[in-house]
Short mmCIF file of C-alpha atoms and ligand atoms in Angstrom, two decimals:
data_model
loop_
_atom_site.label_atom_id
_atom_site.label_comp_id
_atom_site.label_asym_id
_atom_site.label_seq_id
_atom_site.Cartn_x
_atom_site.Cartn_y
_atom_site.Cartn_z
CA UNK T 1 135.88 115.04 97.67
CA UNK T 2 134.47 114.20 94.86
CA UNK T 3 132.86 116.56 92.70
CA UNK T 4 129.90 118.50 91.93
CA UNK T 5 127.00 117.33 90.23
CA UNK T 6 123.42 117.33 92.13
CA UNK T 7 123.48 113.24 92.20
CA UNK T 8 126.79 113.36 93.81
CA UNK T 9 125.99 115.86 95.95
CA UNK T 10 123.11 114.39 97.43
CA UNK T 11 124.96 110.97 97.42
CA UNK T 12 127.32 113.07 99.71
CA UNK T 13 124.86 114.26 101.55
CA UNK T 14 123.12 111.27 102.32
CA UNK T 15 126.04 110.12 103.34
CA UNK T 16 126.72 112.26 106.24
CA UNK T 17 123.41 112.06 107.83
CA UNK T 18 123.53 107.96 107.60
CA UNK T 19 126.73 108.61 109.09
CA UNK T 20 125.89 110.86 111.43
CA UNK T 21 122.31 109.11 112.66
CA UNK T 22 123.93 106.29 113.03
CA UNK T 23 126.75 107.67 115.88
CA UNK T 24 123.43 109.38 117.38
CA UNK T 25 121.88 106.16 117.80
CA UNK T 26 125.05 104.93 119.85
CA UNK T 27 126.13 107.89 122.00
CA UNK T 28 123.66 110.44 121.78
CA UNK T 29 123.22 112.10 125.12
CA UNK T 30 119.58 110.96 126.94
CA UNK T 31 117.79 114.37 127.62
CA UNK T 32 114.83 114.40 129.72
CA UNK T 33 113.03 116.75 126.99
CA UNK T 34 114.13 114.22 124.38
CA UNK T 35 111.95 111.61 125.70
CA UNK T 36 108.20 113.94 124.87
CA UNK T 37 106.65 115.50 122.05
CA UNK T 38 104.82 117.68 124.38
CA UNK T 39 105.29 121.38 122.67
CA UNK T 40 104.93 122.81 126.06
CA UNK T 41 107.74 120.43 127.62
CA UNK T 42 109.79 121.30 124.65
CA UNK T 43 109.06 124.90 124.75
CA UNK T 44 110.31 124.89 128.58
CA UNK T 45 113.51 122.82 127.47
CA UNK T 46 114.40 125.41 124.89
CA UNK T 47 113.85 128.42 126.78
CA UNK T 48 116.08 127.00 129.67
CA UNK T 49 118.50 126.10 127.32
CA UNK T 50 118.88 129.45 126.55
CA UNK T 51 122.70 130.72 128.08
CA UNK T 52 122.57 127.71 130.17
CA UNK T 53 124.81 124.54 130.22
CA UNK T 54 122.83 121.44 129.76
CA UNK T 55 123.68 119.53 133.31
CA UNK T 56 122.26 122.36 134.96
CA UNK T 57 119.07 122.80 132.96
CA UNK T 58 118.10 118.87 134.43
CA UNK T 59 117.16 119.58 137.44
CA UNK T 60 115.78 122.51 136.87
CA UNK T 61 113.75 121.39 134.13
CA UNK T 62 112.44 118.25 135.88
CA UNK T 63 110.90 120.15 139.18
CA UNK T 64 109.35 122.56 136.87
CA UNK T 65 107.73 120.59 135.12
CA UNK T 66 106.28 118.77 138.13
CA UNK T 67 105.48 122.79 139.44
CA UNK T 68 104.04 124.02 136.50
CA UNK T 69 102.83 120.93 134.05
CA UNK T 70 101.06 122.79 131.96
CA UNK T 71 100.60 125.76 129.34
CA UNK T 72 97.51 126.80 131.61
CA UNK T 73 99.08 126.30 134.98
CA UNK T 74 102.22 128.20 134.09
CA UNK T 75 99.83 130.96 132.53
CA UNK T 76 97.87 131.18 136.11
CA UNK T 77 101.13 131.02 138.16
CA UNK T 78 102.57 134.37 139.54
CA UNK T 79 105.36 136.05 139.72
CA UNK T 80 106.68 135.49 143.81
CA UNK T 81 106.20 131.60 142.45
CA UNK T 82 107.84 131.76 139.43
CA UNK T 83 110.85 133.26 140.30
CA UNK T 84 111.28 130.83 143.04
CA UNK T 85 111.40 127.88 140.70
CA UNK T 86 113.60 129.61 138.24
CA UNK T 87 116.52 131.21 141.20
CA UNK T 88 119.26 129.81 140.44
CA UNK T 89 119.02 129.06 136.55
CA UNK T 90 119.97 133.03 135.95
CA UNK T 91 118.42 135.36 133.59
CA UNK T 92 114.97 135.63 135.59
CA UNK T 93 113.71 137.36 132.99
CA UNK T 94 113.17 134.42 131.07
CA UNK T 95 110.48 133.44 133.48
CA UNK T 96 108.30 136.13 132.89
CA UNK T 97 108.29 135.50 128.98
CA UNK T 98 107.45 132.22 129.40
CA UNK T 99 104.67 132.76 131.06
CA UNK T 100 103.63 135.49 128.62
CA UNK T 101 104.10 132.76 125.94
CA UNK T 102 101.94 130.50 127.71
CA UNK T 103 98.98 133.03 128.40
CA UNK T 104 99.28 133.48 124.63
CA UNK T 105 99.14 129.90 124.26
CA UNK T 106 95.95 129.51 126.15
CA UNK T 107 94.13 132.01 124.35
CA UNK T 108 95.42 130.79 120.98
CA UNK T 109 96.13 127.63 120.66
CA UNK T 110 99.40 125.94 120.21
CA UNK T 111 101.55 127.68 117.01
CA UNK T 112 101.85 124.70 114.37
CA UNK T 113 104.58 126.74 112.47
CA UNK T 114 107.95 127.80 113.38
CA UNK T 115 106.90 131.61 112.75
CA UNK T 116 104.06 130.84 115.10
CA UNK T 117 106.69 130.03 117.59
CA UNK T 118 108.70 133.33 116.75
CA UNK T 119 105.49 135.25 117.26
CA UNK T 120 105.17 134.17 121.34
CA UNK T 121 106.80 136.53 123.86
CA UNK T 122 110.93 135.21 124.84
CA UNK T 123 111.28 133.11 121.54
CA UNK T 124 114.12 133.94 119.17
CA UNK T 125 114.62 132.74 115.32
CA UNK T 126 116.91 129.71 117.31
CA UNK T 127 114.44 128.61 119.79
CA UNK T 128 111.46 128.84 117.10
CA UNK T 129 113.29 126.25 115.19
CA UNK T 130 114.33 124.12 117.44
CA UNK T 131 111.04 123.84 118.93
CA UNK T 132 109.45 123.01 116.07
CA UNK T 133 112.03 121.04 114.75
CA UNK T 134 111.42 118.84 117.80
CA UNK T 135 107.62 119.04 118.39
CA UNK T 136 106.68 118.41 114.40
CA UNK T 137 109.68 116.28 113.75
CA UNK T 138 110.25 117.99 111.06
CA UNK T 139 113.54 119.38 110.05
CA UNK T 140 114.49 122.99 110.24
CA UNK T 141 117.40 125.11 110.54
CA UNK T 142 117.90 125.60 114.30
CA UNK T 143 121.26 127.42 114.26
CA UNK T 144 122.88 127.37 117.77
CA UNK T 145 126.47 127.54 118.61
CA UNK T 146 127.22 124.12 118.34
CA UNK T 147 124.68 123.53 114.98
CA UNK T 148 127.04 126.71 113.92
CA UNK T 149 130.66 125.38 114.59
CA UNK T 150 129.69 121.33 113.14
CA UNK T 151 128.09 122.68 109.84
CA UNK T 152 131.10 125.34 109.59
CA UNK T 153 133.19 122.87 109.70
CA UNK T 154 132.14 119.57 108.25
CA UNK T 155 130.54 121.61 104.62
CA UNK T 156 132.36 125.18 104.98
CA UNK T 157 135.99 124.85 105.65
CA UNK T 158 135.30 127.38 108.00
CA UNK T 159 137.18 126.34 111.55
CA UNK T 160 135.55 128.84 113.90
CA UNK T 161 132.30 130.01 112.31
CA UNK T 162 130.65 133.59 113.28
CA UNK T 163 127.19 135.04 113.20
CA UNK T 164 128.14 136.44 109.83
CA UNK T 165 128.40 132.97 108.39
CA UNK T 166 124.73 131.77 109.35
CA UNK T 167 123.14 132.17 106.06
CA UNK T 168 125.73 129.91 104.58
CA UNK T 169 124.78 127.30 107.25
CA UNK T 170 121.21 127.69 106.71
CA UNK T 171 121.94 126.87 103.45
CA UNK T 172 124.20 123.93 104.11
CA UNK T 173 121.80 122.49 106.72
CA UNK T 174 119.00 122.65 104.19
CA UNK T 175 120.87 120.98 101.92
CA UNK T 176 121.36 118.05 104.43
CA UNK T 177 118.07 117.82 105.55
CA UNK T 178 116.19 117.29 102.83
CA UNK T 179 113.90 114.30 103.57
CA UNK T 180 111.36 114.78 106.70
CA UNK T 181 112.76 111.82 108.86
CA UNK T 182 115.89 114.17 108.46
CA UNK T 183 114.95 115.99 111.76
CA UNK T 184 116.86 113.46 114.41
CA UNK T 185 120.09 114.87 112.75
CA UNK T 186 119.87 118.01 114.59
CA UNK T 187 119.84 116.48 117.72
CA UNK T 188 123.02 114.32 116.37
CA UNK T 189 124.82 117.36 115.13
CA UNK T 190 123.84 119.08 119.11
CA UNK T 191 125.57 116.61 120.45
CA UNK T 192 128.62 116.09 118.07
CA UNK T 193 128.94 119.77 118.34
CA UNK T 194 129.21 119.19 122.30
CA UNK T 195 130.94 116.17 122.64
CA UNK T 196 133.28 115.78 120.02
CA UNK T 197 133.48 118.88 117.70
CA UNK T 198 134.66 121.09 120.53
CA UNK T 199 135.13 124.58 120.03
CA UNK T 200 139.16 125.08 121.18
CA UNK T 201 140.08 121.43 120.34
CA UNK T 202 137.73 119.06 117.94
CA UNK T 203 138.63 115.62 118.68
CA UNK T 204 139.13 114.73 114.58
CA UNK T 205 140.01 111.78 115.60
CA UNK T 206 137.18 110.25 117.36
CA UNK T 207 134.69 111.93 114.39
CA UNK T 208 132.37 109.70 112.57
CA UNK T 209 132.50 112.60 109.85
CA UNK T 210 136.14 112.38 110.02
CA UNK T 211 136.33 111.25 106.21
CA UNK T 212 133.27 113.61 105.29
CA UNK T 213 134.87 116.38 106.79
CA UNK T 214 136.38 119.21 104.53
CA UNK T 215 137.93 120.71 107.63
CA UNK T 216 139.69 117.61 109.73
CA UNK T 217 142.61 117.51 107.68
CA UNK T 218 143.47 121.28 108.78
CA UNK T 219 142.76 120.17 112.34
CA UNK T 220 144.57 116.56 112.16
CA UNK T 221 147.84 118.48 110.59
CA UNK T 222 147.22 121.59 113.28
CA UNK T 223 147.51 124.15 110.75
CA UNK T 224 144.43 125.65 112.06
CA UNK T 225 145.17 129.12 113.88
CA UNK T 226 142.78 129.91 116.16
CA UNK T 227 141.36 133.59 115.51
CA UNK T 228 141.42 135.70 118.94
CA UNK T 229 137.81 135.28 120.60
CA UNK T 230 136.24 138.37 121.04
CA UNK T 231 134.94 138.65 124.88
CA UNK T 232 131.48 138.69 125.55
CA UNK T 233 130.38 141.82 127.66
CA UNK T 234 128.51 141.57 130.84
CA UNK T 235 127.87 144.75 132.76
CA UNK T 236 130.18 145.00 135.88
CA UNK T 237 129.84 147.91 137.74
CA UNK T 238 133.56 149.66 138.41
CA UNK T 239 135.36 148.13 141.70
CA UNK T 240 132.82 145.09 141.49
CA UNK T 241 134.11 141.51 141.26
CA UNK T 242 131.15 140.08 139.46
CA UNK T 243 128.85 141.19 137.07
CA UNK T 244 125.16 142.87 137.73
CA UNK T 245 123.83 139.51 136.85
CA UNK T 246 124.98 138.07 140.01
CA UNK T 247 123.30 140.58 142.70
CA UNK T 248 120.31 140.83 140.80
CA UNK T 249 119.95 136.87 141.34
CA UNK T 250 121.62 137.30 145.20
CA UNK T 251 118.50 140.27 145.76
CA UNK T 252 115.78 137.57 144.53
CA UNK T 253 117.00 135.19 146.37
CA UNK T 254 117.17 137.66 150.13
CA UNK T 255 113.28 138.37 148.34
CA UNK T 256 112.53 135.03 148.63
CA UNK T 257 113.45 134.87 152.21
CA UNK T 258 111.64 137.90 153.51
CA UNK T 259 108.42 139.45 152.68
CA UNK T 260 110.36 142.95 151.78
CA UNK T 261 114.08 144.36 152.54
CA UNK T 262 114.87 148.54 152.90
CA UNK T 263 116.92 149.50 149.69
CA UNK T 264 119.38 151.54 152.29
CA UNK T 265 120.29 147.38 153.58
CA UNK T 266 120.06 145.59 150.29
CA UNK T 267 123.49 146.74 149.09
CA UNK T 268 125.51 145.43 152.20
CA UNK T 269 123.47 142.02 152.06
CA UNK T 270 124.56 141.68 148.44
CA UNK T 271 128.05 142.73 148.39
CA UNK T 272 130.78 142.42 151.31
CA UNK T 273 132.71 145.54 149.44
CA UNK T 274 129.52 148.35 149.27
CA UNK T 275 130.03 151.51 150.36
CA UNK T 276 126.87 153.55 150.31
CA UNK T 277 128.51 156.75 149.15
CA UNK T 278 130.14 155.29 146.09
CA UNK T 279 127.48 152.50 145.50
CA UNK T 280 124.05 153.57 145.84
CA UNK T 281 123.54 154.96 142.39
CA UNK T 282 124.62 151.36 140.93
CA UNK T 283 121.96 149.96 143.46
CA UNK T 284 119.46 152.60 142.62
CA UNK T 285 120.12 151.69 138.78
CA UNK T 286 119.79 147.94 139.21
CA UNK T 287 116.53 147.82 141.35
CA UNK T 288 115.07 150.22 138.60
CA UNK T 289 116.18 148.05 135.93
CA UNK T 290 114.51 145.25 138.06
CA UNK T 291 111.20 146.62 138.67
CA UNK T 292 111.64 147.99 134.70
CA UNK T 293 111.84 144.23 134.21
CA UNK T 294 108.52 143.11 136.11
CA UNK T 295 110.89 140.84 138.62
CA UNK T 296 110.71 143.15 141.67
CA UNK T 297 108.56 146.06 142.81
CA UNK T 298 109.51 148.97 144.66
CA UNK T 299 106.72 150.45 148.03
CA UNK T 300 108.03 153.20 150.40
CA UNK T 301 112.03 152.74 149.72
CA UNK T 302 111.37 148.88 150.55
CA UNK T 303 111.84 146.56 147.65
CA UNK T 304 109.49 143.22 147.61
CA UNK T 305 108.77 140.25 144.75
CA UNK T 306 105.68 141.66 143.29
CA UNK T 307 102.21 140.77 144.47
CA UNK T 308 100.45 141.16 141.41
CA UNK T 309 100.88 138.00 138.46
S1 LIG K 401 136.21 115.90 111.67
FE1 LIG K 401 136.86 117.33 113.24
S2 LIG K 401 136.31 119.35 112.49
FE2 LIG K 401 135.20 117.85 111.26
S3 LIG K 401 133.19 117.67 112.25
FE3 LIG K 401 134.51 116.07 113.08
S4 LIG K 401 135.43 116.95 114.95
FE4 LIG K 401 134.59 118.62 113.74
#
């Protein structure tokens, strides 16, 4: 590379988001969300986006946005109809902030900042800047996984980035954005990060950044050694095959199906394997953690979607 002075920075820089702009314009993936400036729209994208592959966010995305088209329709929606158009996207939860964001929206007005984002009810540092990087096309350091692993390894010589290396990114993606038309390159670097800079196996050879890239000549040569990933934890309740997350999505879905269902059934609707003696504490604990969460409500040992918005 050569070396070090501001000018040739910046000429290195430049570079890299020519290069990289111009591979966006040619196979950059065509997102529904990509096609609006609507901050709502965007807002939705992001917050689906959230611990959710792409392909399935479409579909999702598209018929909520025909349900709920609006800051002030999702605001007046409640909570029986919300979770209905969300089943099957996972992490309900993320439902309920939304429409907290969007009441706050309504009274307030739309945030024009990225802290204004940060300050609405569901939205994370991440989200924050993404949305705003996308609503007022201006650039900003949206760090996701895939923002994480390309800037690790195109500027870092880092192979498998962490958490711990963020501010180092920030700083690196900063550096690259630094005029205002900059902002497209996030989407590029989304997508090179998903399509090409793959987290087990980068596919140097297909890079545009290839020759820009401090870390393809450790890949090309394969004397990168993969550290040992550290495995996420999701509660699973002992002698379970699947984690809480997945009866708390089958019990909203039996909700959605019936106006209420007796807690002493629920378990044996949601699990071929419960047995009420060894189970019904772990049932007991997820409803509460449920209702805890505003998704279901508890009247009379029957549990229902609740009534209220
Ligand atoms: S050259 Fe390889 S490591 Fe570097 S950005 Fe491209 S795919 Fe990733």
């Amino acid at each position: 590379m050569p070396s070090s002075s501001p000018r040739a920075k910046k000429q290195i820089e430049d570079g890299r988001i020519r290069t990289l702009l111009l591979w966006y314009r040619r196979h950059g993936r065509d997102l529904p969300w990509r096609r609006t400036r609507d901050p709502y729209a965007i807002c939705v994208s992001e917050i689906m986006l959230q611990q959710t592959q792409v392909a399935r966010v479409i579909p999702f995305y598209e018929s909520w946005m025909k349900r709920f088209p609006s800051w002030e329709s999702l605001a007046n929606a409640n909570t029986p109809e919300l979770i209905r158009a969300w089943s099957g996207l996972g992490y309900n939860r993320r439902a309920l902030y939304l429409r907290e964001a969007a009441k706050t929206v309504c009274e307030r007005g739309v945030p024009h900042t990225e802290e204004g984002w940060r300050a609405l009810k569901g939205i994370g540092p991440y989200a924050a800047a993404a949305i705003h990087t996308f609503v007022a096309q201006e650039p900003a350091a949206a760090i996701d996984t895939n923002v994480r692993r390309v800037i690790g390894r195109l500027v870092l010589r880092k192979p498998f980035p962490t958490q711990q290396d963020d501010h180092a990114v920030r700083r690196a993606l900063q550096a690259i954005f630094h005029r205002k038309q900059d902002w497209k390159a996030l989407h590029a670097i989304m997508d090179l990060g998903a399509m090409v800079c793959q987290a087990r196996k980068p596919n140097c050879l297909e890079c545009p950044l290839r020759e820009q890239c401090v870390s393809a000549k450790r890949f090309l040569t394969s004397s990168v050694v993969r550290p040992k990933t550290a495995i996420v934890q999701e509660r699973i309740h002992e002698g379970k095959r699947f984690p809480d997350r997945i009866y708390r999505g089958r019990i909203l879905r039996l909700l959605q199906t019936a106006s209420s269902y007796s807690i002493r059934r629920i378990g044996n609707m949601i699990d071929d394997s419960y047995d009420d003696t060894q189970d019904r504490e772990w049932i007991l604990r997820m409803i509460d953690r449920m209702q805890r969460d505003g998704l279901i409500e508890m009247k009379r040992e029957r549990i229902q979607l609740p009534i209220q918005k």
